[in-house]
Amino acid sequence: MSRLAAHGLVREFRLPGRSRRHPLRAVSDVSLELHAGETVALVGESGSGKSTVARILARLDTPDAGTILLDGQPATPGRRGLRHHHRQVQIVFQDPFASLNPFHTVDHHLRRPLRLHHPALGRAEEDERIHHLLDRVNLVPAGRVAAAHPHELSGGQRQRVAIARALACRPGVLLADEPVSMLDVSIRLEILRLLDRLRAEDDLAVLYITHDLATARHFAHRILVMYRGELVESGPSDAVILDPRHPYTRLLAAAAPDPRRRGTSALAGPDLPVTRVEVPGGTDAGGCPFLDRCPQAMPRCRLRPPLVPLGGGRTARCWLHAADTDPAGSPPGPATTRPPAPPTARPDP
Ligand SMILES: Nc1ncnc2c1ncn2[C@@H]1O[C@H](COP(=O)(O)OP(=O)(O)OP(=O)(O)O)[C@@H](O)[C@H]1O
Ligand SMILES: [Mg+2]
């Protein structure tokens, strides 16, 4: 059973200048599952809806449609339900500078969730837990760090405090929204390794939101690819990165820096056409969201593609893989056959 599951999430924002009938659909029919002990990476370009999904999963935002299940149970409404959810599902944000209050000590930041979620603890037990938490995120000596204010800490140390705070109430799910993108490159890996160790030690279900495909592949068991509010591809990390099936994932993989690759991308697949097929009006008409950028667009892409199971735990929302289920009966597209698999060496992120 999944620790946290979402089915058919939809989130729309009404924006000034847009008619009420055409809100911005930030998240569209997103379903996912997070399992204990597993890291799932959510990747996609800026504005694709990753943070909105995380906020909904953490119940910091309410979807317009869809359901959330925590340990198989529907999210309970009301304050008690919300508090239980917030105890079980914690989120670590991108910006360690903004997420800690500059007026309070580290001790205060860690003691607060303990008091909120474990009011029966005595002062001595709280102290013990705070020291243990700081130890776990390698902030030593714990006593000195606990007395420090955020401005006395480096970005990496602040993010360790944010992670310790997230773990204070012993959650089952950790949502990490670009947890290292604002940190110095030299310490990003340390923080990701720390998260990975904590995942293993606490059997956490982790959602790792990132733009970085190399670390997504290295640290995540599965990768979900998001484009304009939709999940367009999912599957085991190596498979998604080395053999991307959705044209958007192929472009993402092709754009990712790879030191072993010179010039053109080996990951794009040799059969990726260079010319685009013009199929106007598709996205507005509710068709494939990638239609206007897709190098393999076809007339049938004006219809919303189905989510196609590809075997091996993989899915892609793309007509290229759904020739047999095409309701319009149009001929199969040019790339219904799999491209040859690219090299399989694991990159060092
Ligand atoms: N509170 C809000 N009000 C209006 N629009 C919003 C709000 N929150 C998000 N959006 C819009 O929803 C879309 C998805 O935003 P979101 O922050 O989820 O994307 P993202 O994938 O996390 O992007 P990034 O990689 O830049 O963090 C964007 O177009 C964004 O402008
Ligand atoms: Mg975001």
PDB file of N, CA and C and ligand atoms in Angstrom, residues 45-52 54 94 177-178 209 211, ligand 2:
ATOM      1  N   GLU A  45       9.823  21.255 -16.800  1.00  0.00           N
ATOM      2  CA  GLU A  45      10.348  22.615 -16.875  1.00  0.00           C
ATOM      3  C   GLU A  45       9.598  23.561 -15.934  1.00  0.00           C
ATOM      4  N   SER A  46      10.129  24.748 -15.799  1.00  0.00           N
ATOM      5  CA  SER A  46       9.553  25.745 -14.904  1.00  0.00           C
ATOM      6  C   SER A  46       8.097  26.017 -15.282  1.00  0.00           C
ATOM      7  N   GLY A  47       7.240  26.068 -14.279  1.00  0.00           N
ATOM      8  CA  GLY A  47       5.831  26.364 -14.521  1.00  0.00           C
ATOM      9  C   GLY A  47       4.999  25.156 -14.905  1.00  0.00           C
ATOM     10  N   SER A  48       5.597  23.964 -14.857  1.00  0.00           N
ATOM     11  CA  SER A  48       4.833  22.783 -15.283  1.00  0.00           C
ATOM     12  C   SER A  48       3.887  22.282 -14.196  1.00  0.00           C
ATOM     13  N   GLY A  49       3.997  22.833 -12.980  1.00  0.00           N
ATOM     14  CA  GLY A  49       3.027  22.478 -11.942  1.00  0.00           C
ATOM     15  C   GLY A  49       3.578  21.597 -10.837  1.00  0.00           C
ATOM     16  N   LYS A  50       4.887  21.425 -10.781  1.00  0.00           N
ATOM     17  CA  LYS A  50       5.498  20.509  -9.798  1.00  0.00           C
ATOM     18  C   LYS A  50       5.225  20.968  -8.363  1.00  0.00           C
ATOM     19  N   SER A  51       5.502  22.250  -8.100  1.00  0.00           N
ATOM     20  CA  SER A  51       5.306  22.751  -6.727  1.00  0.00           C
ATOM     21  C   SER A  51       3.835  22.744  -6.356  1.00  0.00           C
ATOM     22  N   THR A  52       2.978  23.005  -7.312  1.00  0.00           N
ATOM     23  CA  THR A  52       1.544  22.992  -7.015  1.00  0.00           C
ATOM     24  C   THR A  52       1.117  21.589  -6.600  1.00  0.00           C
ATOM     25  N   ALA A  54       3.072  19.395  -5.176  1.00  0.00           N
ATOM     26  CA  ALA A  54       3.632  19.159  -3.838  1.00  0.00           C
ATOM     27  C   ALA A  54       2.785  19.848  -2.771  1.00  0.00           C
ATOM     28  N   GLN A  94      12.598  24.946  -1.402  1.00  0.00           N
ATOM     29  CA  GLN A  94      13.795  25.251  -2.166  1.00  0.00           C
ATOM     30  C   GLN A  94      14.723  26.232  -1.431  1.00  0.00           C
ATOM     31  N   ASP A 177      10.992  19.939  -2.403  1.00  0.00           N
ATOM     32  CA  ASP A 177      10.753  20.752  -3.596  1.00  0.00           C
ATOM     33  C   ASP A 177      12.033  21.500  -3.975  1.00  0.00           C
ATOM     34  N   GLU A 178      12.756  20.956  -4.912  1.00  0.00           N
ATOM     35  CA  GLU A 178      14.047  21.504  -5.348  1.00  0.00           C
ATOM     36  C   GLU A 178      14.930  21.826  -4.133  1.00  0.00           C
ATOM     37  N   ILE A 209      11.523  16.826  -6.111  1.00  0.00           N
ATOM     38  CA  ILE A 209      11.213  17.693  -7.257  1.00  0.00           C
ATOM     39  C   ILE A 209      12.501  18.349  -7.718  1.00  0.00           C
ATOM     40  N   HIS A 211      14.933  19.936 -11.408  1.00  0.00           N
ATOM     41  CA  HIS A 211      15.151  20.154 -12.838  1.00  0.00           C
ATOM     42  C   HIS A 211      16.338  19.318 -13.317  1.00  0.00           C
TER      43      HIS A 211
HETATM   44 MG    MG B   2       8.371  24.893  -8.223  1.00  0.00          MG
END
